[in-house]
């Protein structure tokens, strides 16, 4: 197996990884219990609580809501960039949240589900290293407060003081916690079997191919995942499924040494490191 630390260093990042065989529990670790910044990876936990509340009859996924054009959370995709009011079902908001990481979709679901409920679910599942501190609007508000500007910063001195990049003061987890949550979804333990199947389907619809999926460029290998992105932060957690039945949950969290907004080496090493770990599990 490639040395994971060397792979991360060569890509100009600090990296943390946990990979686990969902069926056997065999694992590969690299800083798997270190606290990491979730960024949009927190949306996986929100998705789980959304479906658990649907199972309990506390919400109806087909319920339609209207998202007003002047109430959008900042973001580059989905409802966040639409010009007009949008009326849409809760489950289609969940789709947009997972497929294109739509921040407005996520915040609309949070208003329906509640962050305290998300954190209570995480605690009940024993995911003690995971906490969702705020919604997307609250996250971006903290960045504006810390920088005094609306644009995402690239100045290293400014980035160094962002609460959004401090695991102690923002939404956080560990690589091991995230693979446990994914394994619960794949083993039908996170919610009902029907809801877990729906979650797996939504995670499989994510459109971004340049991180985790880049490490597995095969037509017969399925990759389902969720990304997270902030200045210097590039993450993805997901599940890799082989045609022989092999099923592996992988969580990769990186922070780049450089502060440029485009980080292609950081994006690519997520897939490279994940593949190295999965290949070791399959040896």
PDB file of C-alpha atoms in Angstrom:
ATOM      1  CA  UNK A   1       0.000   0.000   0.000  1.00  0.00           C
ATOM      2  CA  UNK A   2       1.186   3.549  -0.684  1.00  0.00           C
ATOM      3  CA  UNK A   3       2.169   5.562   2.356  1.00  0.00           C
ATOM      4  CA  UNK A   4      -0.878   7.705   2.961  1.00  0.00           C
ATOM      5  CA  UNK A   5       1.088  10.433   4.715  1.00  0.00           C
ATOM      6  CA  UNK A   6       3.412  10.700   1.722  1.00  0.00           C
ATOM      7  CA  UNK A   7       0.450  10.875  -0.656  1.00  0.00           C
ATOM      8  CA  UNK A   8      -1.092  13.716   1.307  1.00  0.00           C
ATOM      9  CA  UNK A   9       2.180  15.614   1.643  1.00  0.00           C
ATOM     10  CA  UNK A  10       2.862  15.317  -2.075  1.00  0.00           C
ATOM     11  CA  UNK A  11      -0.532  16.878  -2.719  1.00  0.00           C
ATOM     12  CA  UNK A  12       0.234  19.798  -0.425  1.00  0.00           C
ATOM     13  CA  UNK A  13      -2.294  18.875   2.247  1.00  0.00           C
ATOM     14  CA  UNK A  14      -2.693  17.457   5.705  1.00  0.00           C
ATOM     15  CA  UNK A  15      -4.965  14.442   5.390  1.00  0.00           C
ATOM     16  CA  UNK A  16      -6.982  12.132   7.622  1.00  0.00           C
ATOM     17  CA  UNK A  17      -8.596   8.899   6.450  1.00  0.00           C
ATOM     18  CA  UNK A  18     -10.638   5.969   7.659  1.00  0.00           C
ATOM     19  CA  UNK A  19     -11.667   3.114   5.388  1.00  0.00           C
ATOM     20  CA  UNK A  20     -13.631   0.101   6.580  1.00  0.00           C
ATOM     21  CA  UNK A  21     -15.043  -3.042   5.023  1.00  0.00           C
ATOM     22  CA  UNK A  22     -18.755  -2.609   5.763  1.00  0.00           C
ATOM     23  CA  UNK A  23     -19.252  -6.372   6.083  1.00  0.00           C
ATOM     24  CA  UNK A  24     -16.163  -7.517   8.006  1.00  0.00           C
ATOM     25  CA  UNK A  25     -15.080  -4.391   9.902  1.00  0.00           C
ATOM     26  CA  UNK A  26     -11.505  -4.635   8.609  1.00  0.00           C
ATOM     27  CA  UNK A  27     -10.083  -1.135   8.508  1.00  0.00           C
ATOM     28  CA  UNK A  28      -7.318   1.157   7.313  1.00  0.00           C
ATOM     29  CA  UNK A  29      -6.625   4.228   9.408  1.00  0.00           C
ATOM     30  CA  UNK A  30      -4.645   7.441   9.064  1.00  0.00           C
ATOM     31  CA  UNK A  31      -5.551   9.876  11.808  1.00  0.00           C
ATOM     32  CA  UNK A  32      -9.010   8.291  11.910  1.00  0.00           C
ATOM     33  CA  UNK A  33      -9.907   9.726  15.322  1.00  0.00           C
ATOM     34  CA  UNK A  34      -8.657  13.256  14.753  1.00  0.00           C
ATOM     35  CA  UNK A  35     -11.302  16.021  14.910  1.00  0.00           C
ATOM     36  CA  UNK A  36     -11.951  17.429  11.457  1.00  0.00           C
ATOM     37  CA  UNK A  37     -14.033  20.215   9.926  1.00  0.00           C
ATOM     38  CA  UNK A  38     -17.154  18.761   8.316  1.00  0.00           C
ATOM     39  CA  UNK A  39     -18.124  21.602   5.956  1.00  0.00           C
ATOM     40  CA  UNK A  40     -20.975  20.260   3.780  1.00  0.00           C
ATOM     41  CA  UNK A  41     -20.347  16.674   4.863  1.00  0.00           C
ATOM     42  CA  UNK A  42     -22.697  17.506   7.763  1.00  0.00           C
ATOM     43  CA  UNK A  43     -25.537  17.107   5.251  1.00  0.00           C
ATOM     44  CA  UNK A  44     -25.221  13.307   5.583  1.00  0.00           C
ATOM     45  CA  UNK A  45     -26.259  13.547   9.237  1.00  0.00           C
ATOM     46  CA  UNK A  46     -29.129  15.866   8.313  1.00  0.00           C
ATOM     47  CA  UNK A  47     -30.255  13.373   5.680  1.00  0.00           C
ATOM     48  CA  UNK A  48     -30.329  10.557   8.238  1.00  0.00           C
ATOM     49  CA  UNK A  49     -32.425  12.545  10.707  1.00  0.00           C
ATOM     50  CA  UNK A  50     -34.753  13.670   7.906  1.00  0.00           C
ATOM     51  CA  UNK A  51     -35.545  10.055   7.022  1.00  0.00           C
ATOM     52  CA  UNK A  52     -35.804   8.981  10.674  1.00  0.00           C
ATOM     53  CA  UNK A  53     -38.454  11.662  11.209  1.00  0.00           C
ATOM     54  CA  UNK A  54     -40.236  10.456   8.090  1.00  0.00           C
ATOM     55  CA  UNK A  55     -40.190   6.906   9.499  1.00  0.00           C
ATOM     56  CA  UNK A  56     -41.684   8.222  12.755  1.00  0.00           C
ATOM     57  CA  UNK A  57     -44.436  10.109  10.935  1.00  0.00           C
ATOM     58  CA  UNK A  58     -43.167  13.497  12.101  1.00  0.00           C
ATOM     59  CA  UNK A  59     -42.834  14.752   8.541  1.00  0.00           C
ATOM     60  CA  UNK A  60     -44.065  13.733   5.122  1.00  0.00           C
ATOM     61  CA  UNK A  61     -41.310  13.668   2.474  1.00  0.00           C
ATOM     62  CA  UNK A  62     -43.778  14.697  -0.253  1.00  0.00           C
ATOM     63  CA  UNK A  63     -44.799  17.827   1.721  1.00  0.00           C
ATOM     64  CA  UNK A  64     -44.349  20.858  -0.498  1.00  0.00           C
ATOM     65  CA  UNK A  65     -42.735  24.051   0.694  1.00  0.00           C
ATOM     66  CA  UNK A  66     -42.120  27.381  -1.015  1.00  0.00           C
ATOM     67  CA  UNK A  67     -38.616  28.797  -0.819  1.00  0.00           C
ATOM     68  CA  UNK A  68     -38.750  32.543  -1.379  1.00  0.00           C
ATOM     69  CA  UNK A  69     -36.231  34.093  -3.751  1.00  0.00           C
ATOM     70  CA  UNK A  70     -35.181  36.671  -1.167  1.00  0.00           C
ATOM     71  CA  UNK A  71     -34.541  33.990   1.459  1.00  0.00           C
ATOM     72  CA  UNK A  72     -31.765  31.992  -0.135  1.00  0.00           C
ATOM     73  CA  UNK A  73     -28.625  30.874   1.686  1.00  0.00           C
ATOM     74  CA  UNK A  74     -25.479  31.737  -0.297  1.00  0.00           C
ATOM     75  CA  UNK A  75     -24.203  28.943  -2.509  1.00  0.00           C
ATOM     76  CA  UNK A  76     -23.210  28.127  -6.098  1.00  0.00           C
ATOM     77  CA  UNK A  77     -25.797  25.453  -6.899  1.00  0.00           C
ATOM     78  CA  UNK A  78     -29.450  24.473  -6.874  1.00  0.00           C
ATOM     79  CA  UNK A  79     -32.122  26.659  -5.318  1.00  0.00           C
ATOM     80  CA  UNK A  80     -29.391  28.945  -3.969  1.00  0.00           C
ATOM     81  CA  UNK A  81     -28.823  30.399  -7.441  1.00  0.00           C
ATOM     82  CA  UNK A  82     -32.414  30.358  -8.741  1.00  0.00           C
ATOM     83  CA  UNK A  83     -33.979  33.730  -9.513  1.00  0.00           C
ATOM     84  CA  UNK A  84     -37.585  33.071  -8.510  1.00  0.00           C
ATOM     85  CA  UNK A  85     -39.616  31.576  -5.683  1.00  0.00           C
ATOM     86  CA  UNK A  86     -39.500  27.768  -5.796  1.00  0.00           C
ATOM     87  CA  UNK A  87     -42.205  25.373  -4.599  1.00  0.00           C
ATOM     88  CA  UNK A  88     -40.765  21.905  -4.099  1.00  0.00           C
ATOM     89  CA  UNK A  89     -41.186  18.798  -1.960  1.00  0.00           C
ATOM     90  CA  UNK A  90     -39.020  18.099   1.073  1.00  0.00           C
ATOM     91  CA  UNK A  91     -37.580  14.958  -0.523  1.00  0.00           C
ATOM     92  CA  UNK A  92     -36.595  16.851  -3.660  1.00  0.00           C
ATOM     93  CA  UNK A  93     -34.836  19.365  -1.445  1.00  0.00           C
ATOM     94  CA  UNK A  94     -33.022  16.382   0.085  1.00  0.00           C
ATOM     95  CA  UNK A  95     -32.053  15.312  -3.429  1.00  0.00           C
ATOM     96  CA  UNK A  96     -30.644  18.763  -4.253  1.00  0.00           C
ATOM     97  CA  UNK A  97     -28.819  18.871  -0.919  1.00  0.00           C
ATOM     98  CA  UNK A  98     -27.026  15.608  -1.661  1.00  0.00           C
ATOM     99  CA  UNK A  99     -26.617  15.704  -5.461  1.00  0.00           C
ATOM    100  CA  UNK A 100     -25.302  19.269  -5.798  1.00  0.00           C
ATOM    101  CA  UNK A 101     -24.778  20.291  -2.134  1.00  0.00           C
ATOM    102  CA  UNK A 102     -27.478  22.968  -2.368  1.00  0.00           C
ATOM    103  CA  UNK A 103     -27.131  25.143   0.748  1.00  0.00           C
ATOM    104  CA  UNK A 104     -30.615  26.638   0.532  1.00  0.00           C
ATOM    105  CA  UNK A 105     -32.109  23.149   0.280  1.00  0.00           C
ATOM    106  CA  UNK A 106     -30.152  22.087   3.365  1.00  0.00           C
ATOM    107  CA  UNK A 107     -31.180  25.121   5.417  1.00  0.00           C
ATOM    108  CA  UNK A 108     -34.826  24.672   4.424  1.00  0.00           C
ATOM    109  CA  UNK A 109     -34.684  21.068   5.643  1.00  0.00           C
ATOM    110  CA  UNK A 110     -32.950  22.141   8.850  1.00  0.00           C
ATOM    111  CA  UNK A 111     -35.820  24.503   9.604  1.00  0.00           C
ATOM    112  CA  UNK A 112     -38.181  21.519   9.279  1.00  0.00           C
ATOM    113  CA  UNK A 113     -36.017  18.881  11.010  1.00  0.00           C
ATOM    114  CA  UNK A 114     -34.146  20.945  13.618  1.00  0.00           C
ATOM    115  CA  UNK A 115     -30.439  20.891  14.400  1.00  0.00           C
ATOM    116  CA  UNK A 116     -31.043  19.733  18.016  1.00  0.00           C
ATOM    117  CA  UNK A 117     -32.712  16.632  16.587  1.00  0.00           C
ATOM    118  CA  UNK A 118     -29.750  15.994  14.290  1.00  0.00           C
ATOM    119  CA  UNK A 119     -27.313  16.236  17.204  1.00  0.00           C
ATOM    120  CA  UNK A 120     -29.531  14.061  19.396  1.00  0.00           C
ATOM    121  CA  UNK A 121     -29.538  11.397  16.677  1.00  0.00           C
ATOM    122  CA  UNK A 122     -25.741  11.521  16.445  1.00  0.00           C
ATOM    123  CA  UNK A 123     -25.382  11.184  20.224  1.00  0.00           C
ATOM    124  CA  UNK A 124     -27.843   8.286  20.359  1.00  0.00           C
ATOM    125  CA  UNK A 125     -25.820   6.530  17.654  1.00  0.00           C
ATOM    126  CA  UNK A 126     -22.669   6.876  19.752  1.00  0.00           C
ATOM    127  CA  UNK A 127     -21.024   9.253  17.303  1.00  0.00           C
ATOM    128  CA  UNK A 128     -19.553  11.306  20.115  1.00  0.00           C
ATOM    129  CA  UNK A 129     -16.985  13.080  17.971  1.00  0.00           C
ATOM    130  CA  UNK A 130     -19.598  14.572  15.686  1.00  0.00           C
ATOM    131  CA  UNK A 131     -21.511  17.819  16.251  1.00  0.00           C
ATOM    132  CA  UNK A 132     -23.391  20.101  13.853  1.00  0.00           C
ATOM    133  CA  UNK A 133     -22.778  23.626  15.103  1.00  0.00           C
ATOM    134  CA  UNK A 134     -24.862  25.669  12.671  1.00  0.00           C
ATOM    135  CA  UNK A 135     -26.770  25.712   9.421  1.00  0.00           C
ATOM    136  CA  UNK A 136     -25.155  26.900   6.186  1.00  0.00           C
ATOM    137  CA  UNK A 137     -26.328  30.487   6.733  1.00  0.00           C
ATOM    138  CA  UNK A 138     -24.780  30.508  10.209  1.00  0.00           C
ATOM    139  CA  UNK A 139     -21.538  29.092   8.823  1.00  0.00           C
ATOM    140  CA  UNK A 140     -21.236  31.799   6.175  1.00  0.00           C
ATOM    141  CA  UNK A 141     -22.224  34.493   8.668  1.00  0.00           C
ATOM    142  CA  UNK A 142     -19.308  33.479  10.875  1.00  0.00           C
ATOM    143  CA  UNK A 143     -16.928  33.791   7.916  1.00  0.00           C
ATOM    144  CA  UNK A 144     -18.216  37.297   7.113  1.00  0.00           C
ATOM    145  CA  UNK A 145     -17.884  38.284  10.782  1.00  0.00           C
ATOM    146  CA  UNK A 146     -14.330  36.933  10.953  1.00  0.00           C
ATOM    147  CA  UNK A 147     -13.148  38.475   7.674  1.00  0.00           C
ATOM    148  CA  UNK A 148     -15.234  41.620   7.281  1.00  0.00           C
ATOM    149  CA  UNK A 149     -15.935  40.703   3.657  1.00  0.00           C
ATOM    150  CA  UNK A 150     -18.543  38.795   1.672  1.00  0.00           C
ATOM    151  CA  UNK A 151     -16.068  37.004  -0.616  1.00  0.00           C
ATOM    152  CA  UNK A 152     -14.308  33.819   0.403  1.00  0.00           C
ATOM    153  CA  UNK A 153     -10.829  34.831   1.621  1.00  0.00           C
ATOM    154  CA  UNK A 154      -7.477  33.669   0.235  1.00  0.00           C
ATOM    155  CA  UNK A 155      -5.218  35.762   2.488  1.00  0.00           C
ATOM    156  CA  UNK A 156      -3.434  33.276   4.807  1.00  0.00           C
ATOM    157  CA  UNK A 157      -3.582  35.687   7.746  1.00  0.00           C
ATOM    158  CA  UNK A 158      -7.335  36.080   7.347  1.00  0.00           C
ATOM    159  CA  UNK A 159      -7.943  32.356   6.842  1.00  0.00           C
ATOM    160  CA  UNK A 160      -5.974  31.574   9.999  1.00  0.00           C
ATOM    161  CA  UNK A 161      -8.585  33.314  12.152  1.00  0.00           C
ATOM    162  CA  UNK A 162     -11.695  31.699  10.682  1.00  0.00           C
ATOM    163  CA  UNK A 163     -13.830  29.910  13.262  1.00  0.00           C
ATOM    164  CA  UNK A 164     -15.252  27.909  10.359  1.00  0.00           C
ATOM    165  CA  UNK A 165     -11.892  26.139  10.027  1.00  0.00           C
ATOM    166  CA  UNK A 166     -11.478  25.313  13.718  1.00  0.00           C
ATOM    167  CA  UNK A 167     -13.002  21.915  14.611  1.00  0.00           C
ATOM    168  CA  UNK A 168     -13.571  23.145  18.166  1.00  0.00           C
ATOM    169  CA  UNK A 169     -15.828  25.988  16.964  1.00  0.00           C
ATOM    170  CA  UNK A 170     -17.621  24.667  13.895  1.00  0.00           C
ATOM    171  CA  UNK A 171     -19.426  21.534  12.701  1.00  0.00           C
ATOM    172  CA  UNK A 172     -17.045  18.678  13.295  1.00  0.00           C
ATOM    173  CA  UNK A 173     -16.528  14.924  13.237  1.00  0.00           C
ATOM    174  CA  UNK A 174     -13.823  12.309  12.871  1.00  0.00           C
ATOM    175  CA  UNK A 175     -13.157  10.095   9.843  1.00  0.00           C
ATOM    176  CA  UNK A 176     -14.115   7.041  11.923  1.00  0.00           C
ATOM    177  CA  UNK A 177     -17.446   8.561  12.986  1.00  0.00           C
ATOM    178  CA  UNK A 178     -18.360   9.280   9.386  1.00  0.00           C
ATOM    179  CA  UNK A 179     -17.608   5.758   8.161  1.00  0.00           C
ATOM    180  CA  UNK A 180     -19.699   4.439  11.058  1.00  0.00           C
ATOM    181  CA  UNK A 181     -22.616   6.614   9.979  1.00  0.00           C
ATOM    182  CA  UNK A 182     -22.257   5.505   6.363  1.00  0.00           C
ATOM    183  CA  UNK A 183     -22.020   1.862   7.415  1.00  0.00           C
ATOM    184  CA  UNK A 184     -25.259   2.278   9.385  1.00  0.00           C
ATOM    185  CA  UNK A 185     -26.938   3.523   6.204  1.00  0.00           C
ATOM    186  CA  UNK A 186     -25.576   0.622   4.146  1.00  0.00           C
ATOM    187  CA  UNK A 187     -26.553  -1.975   6.791  1.00  0.00           C
ATOM    188  CA  UNK A 188     -30.101  -0.578   7.181  1.00  0.00           C
ATOM    189  CA  UNK A 189     -29.348   0.480  10.761  1.00  0.00           C
ATOM    190  CA  UNK A 190     -29.635   4.269  10.440  1.00  0.00           C
ATOM    191  CA  UNK A 191     -33.396   4.216   9.760  1.00  0.00           C
ATOM    192  CA  UNK A 192     -35.927   1.839   8.231  1.00  0.00           C
ATOM    193  CA  UNK A 193     -34.709  -0.391   5.406  1.00  0.00           C
ATOM    194  CA  UNK A 194     -36.814   1.630   2.948  1.00  0.00           C
ATOM    195  CA  UNK A 195     -35.399   4.930   4.165  1.00  0.00           C
ATOM    196  CA  UNK A 196     -31.826   3.603   4.142  1.00  0.00           C
ATOM    197  CA  UNK A 197     -32.344   2.500   0.532  1.00  0.00           C
ATOM    198  CA  UNK A 198     -33.547   6.012  -0.302  1.00  0.00           C
ATOM    199  CA  UNK A 199     -30.479   7.518   1.363  1.00  0.00           C
ATOM    200  CA  UNK A 200     -28.155   5.210  -0.548  1.00  0.00           C
ATOM    201  CA  UNK A 201     -29.892   6.232  -3.748  1.00  0.00           C
ATOM    202  CA  UNK A 202     -29.468   9.943  -3.029  1.00  0.00           C
ATOM    203  CA  UNK A 203     -25.796   9.554  -2.095  1.00  0.00           C
ATOM    204  CA  UNK A 204     -25.312   7.751  -5.403  1.00  0.00           C
ATOM    205  CA  UNK A 205     -26.672  10.736  -7.317  1.00  0.00           C
ATOM    206  CA  UNK A 206     -23.942  13.145  -6.296  1.00  0.00           C
ATOM    207  CA  UNK A 207     -22.610  14.788  -9.447  1.00  0.00           C
ATOM    208  CA  UNK A 208     -19.006  15.622  -8.509  1.00  0.00           C
ATOM    209  CA  UNK A 209     -16.507  13.118 -10.037  1.00  0.00           C
ATOM    210  CA  UNK A 210     -13.208  14.790  -9.133  1.00  0.00           C
ATOM    211  CA  UNK A 211     -12.616  13.582  -5.575  1.00  0.00           C
ATOM    212  CA  UNK A 212     -13.545  10.139  -4.233  1.00  0.00           C
ATOM    213  CA  UNK A 213     -14.906   8.815  -7.547  1.00  0.00           C
ATOM    214  CA  UNK A 214     -11.702   9.822  -9.365  1.00  0.00           C
ATOM    215  CA  UNK A 215      -9.906   6.995  -7.560  1.00  0.00           C
ATOM    216  CA  UNK A 216     -12.269   4.364  -8.964  1.00  0.00           C
ATOM    217  CA  UNK A 217     -12.683   5.070 -12.704  1.00  0.00           C
ATOM    218  CA  UNK A 218     -14.418   1.791 -13.532  1.00  0.00           C
ATOM    219  CA  UNK A 219     -17.869   1.304 -15.001  1.00  0.00           C
ATOM    220  CA  UNK A 220     -18.598  -1.612 -12.678  1.00  0.00           C
ATOM    221  CA  UNK A 221     -17.518   0.089  -9.431  1.00  0.00           C
ATOM    222  CA  UNK A 222     -20.183   2.293  -7.826  1.00  0.00           C
ATOM    223  CA  UNK A 223     -19.152   5.293  -5.733  1.00  0.00           C
ATOM    224  CA  UNK A 224     -21.657   7.142  -3.562  1.00  0.00           C
ATOM    225  CA  UNK A 225     -20.564  10.146  -1.554  1.00  0.00           C
ATOM    226  CA  UNK A 226     -20.846  13.625  -0.140  1.00  0.00           C
ATOM    227  CA  UNK A 227     -18.280  16.387  -0.463  1.00  0.00           C
ATOM    228  CA  UNK A 228     -17.392  19.251   1.836  1.00  0.00           C
ATOM    229  CA  UNK A 229     -15.568  22.428   0.791  1.00  0.00           C
ATOM    230  CA  UNK A 230     -14.330  25.572   2.545  1.00  0.00           C
ATOM    231  CA  UNK A 231     -11.161  27.662   2.157  1.00  0.00           C
ATOM    232  CA  UNK A 232      -8.242  25.168   2.418  1.00  0.00           C
ATOM    233  CA  UNK A 233     -10.735  22.355   3.190  1.00  0.00           C
ATOM    234  CA  UNK A 234     -11.513  19.550   0.732  1.00  0.00           C
ATOM    235  CA  UNK A 235     -13.403  16.502   2.046  1.00  0.00           C
ATOM    236  CA  UNK A 236     -15.432  13.583   0.818  1.00  0.00           C
ATOM    237  CA  UNK A 237     -17.049  10.652   2.570  1.00  0.00           C
ATOM    238  CA  UNK A 238     -18.667   7.805   0.694  1.00  0.00           C
ATOM    239  CA  UNK A 239     -19.077   4.130  -0.033  1.00  0.00           C
ATOM    240  CA  UNK A 240     -17.333   2.173  -2.793  1.00  0.00           C
ATOM    241  CA  UNK A 241     -19.104  -0.953  -4.062  1.00  0.00           C
ATOM    242  CA  UNK A 242     -17.421  -3.582  -6.275  1.00  0.00           C
ATOM    243  CA  UNK A 243     -19.237  -6.022  -8.550  1.00  0.00           C
ATOM    244  CA  UNK A 244     -18.030  -8.947  -6.410  1.00  0.00           C
ATOM    245  CA  UNK A 245     -19.985  -7.592  -3.438  1.00  0.00           C
ATOM    246  CA  UNK A 246     -17.115  -5.800  -1.738  1.00  0.00           C
ATOM    247  CA  UNK A 247     -18.441  -2.707   0.054  1.00  0.00           C
ATOM    248  CA  UNK A 248     -16.172  -0.132   1.693  1.00  0.00           C
ATOM    249  CA  UNK A 249     -16.992   3.059   3.592  1.00  0.00           C
ATOM    250  CA  UNK A 250     -14.292   5.706   3.219  1.00  0.00           C
ATOM    251  CA  UNK A 251     -13.886   9.147   4.786  1.00  0.00           C
ATOM    252  CA  UNK A 252     -11.121  11.497   3.644  1.00  0.00           C
ATOM    253  CA  UNK A 253     -10.634  14.961   5.125  1.00  0.00           C
ATOM    254  CA  UNK A 254      -7.885  17.309   3.908  1.00  0.00           C
ATOM    255  CA  UNK A 255      -6.586  20.789   4.622  1.00  0.00           C
ATOM    256  CA  UNK A 256      -4.247  22.380   2.101  1.00  0.00           C
ATOM    257  CA  UNK A 257      -1.068  24.270   2.909  1.00  0.00           C
ATOM    258  CA  UNK A 258      -1.889  26.808   0.208  1.00  0.00           C
ATOM    259  CA  UNK A 259      -4.892  29.129   0.317  1.00  0.00           C
ATOM    260  CA  UNK A 260      -5.889  29.297  -3.356  1.00  0.00           C
ATOM    261  CA  UNK A 261      -9.573  28.638  -3.992  1.00  0.00           C
ATOM    262  CA  UNK A 262      -8.813  26.054  -6.680  1.00  0.00           C
ATOM    263  CA  UNK A 263      -7.091  22.997  -5.186  1.00  0.00           C
ATOM    264  CA  UNK A 264      -6.919  20.308  -7.899  1.00  0.00           C
ATOM    265  CA  UNK A 265      -4.175  18.320  -6.148  1.00  0.00           C
ATOM    266  CA  UNK A 266      -6.210  18.221  -2.942  1.00  0.00           C
ATOM    267  CA  UNK A 267      -9.269  17.106  -4.891  1.00  0.00           C
ATOM    268  CA  UNK A 268      -7.334  14.327  -6.635  1.00  0.00           C
ATOM    269  CA  UNK A 269      -5.553  12.944  -3.570  1.00  0.00           C
ATOM    270  CA  UNK A 270      -8.907  12.174  -1.958  1.00  0.00           C
ATOM    271  CA  UNK A 271      -9.517   9.545  -4.636  1.00  0.00           C
ATOM    272  CA  UNK A 272      -5.904   8.389  -4.717  1.00  0.00           C
ATOM    273  CA  UNK A 273      -5.725   7.842  -0.960  1.00  0.00           C
ATOM    274  CA  UNK A 274      -9.151   6.196  -0.862  1.00  0.00           C
ATOM    275  CA  UNK A 275      -8.163   3.764  -3.589  1.00  0.00           C
ATOM    276  CA  UNK A 276      -4.897   2.889  -1.803  1.00  0.00           C
ATOM    277  CA  UNK A 277      -6.843   2.150   1.367  1.00  0.00           C
ATOM    278  CA  UNK A 278      -9.554   0.107  -0.358  1.00  0.00           C
ATOM    279  CA  UNK A 279      -6.981  -1.907  -2.298  1.00  0.00           C
ATOM    280  CA  UNK A 280      -5.321  -2.831   0.986  1.00  0.00           C
ATOM    281  CA  UNK A 281      -8.676  -3.981   2.367  1.00  0.00           C
ATOM    282  CA  UNK A 282      -9.168  -6.132  -0.738  1.00  0.00           C
ATOM    283  CA  UNK A 283      -5.682  -7.753  -0.626  1.00  0.00           C
TER     284      UNK A 283
END
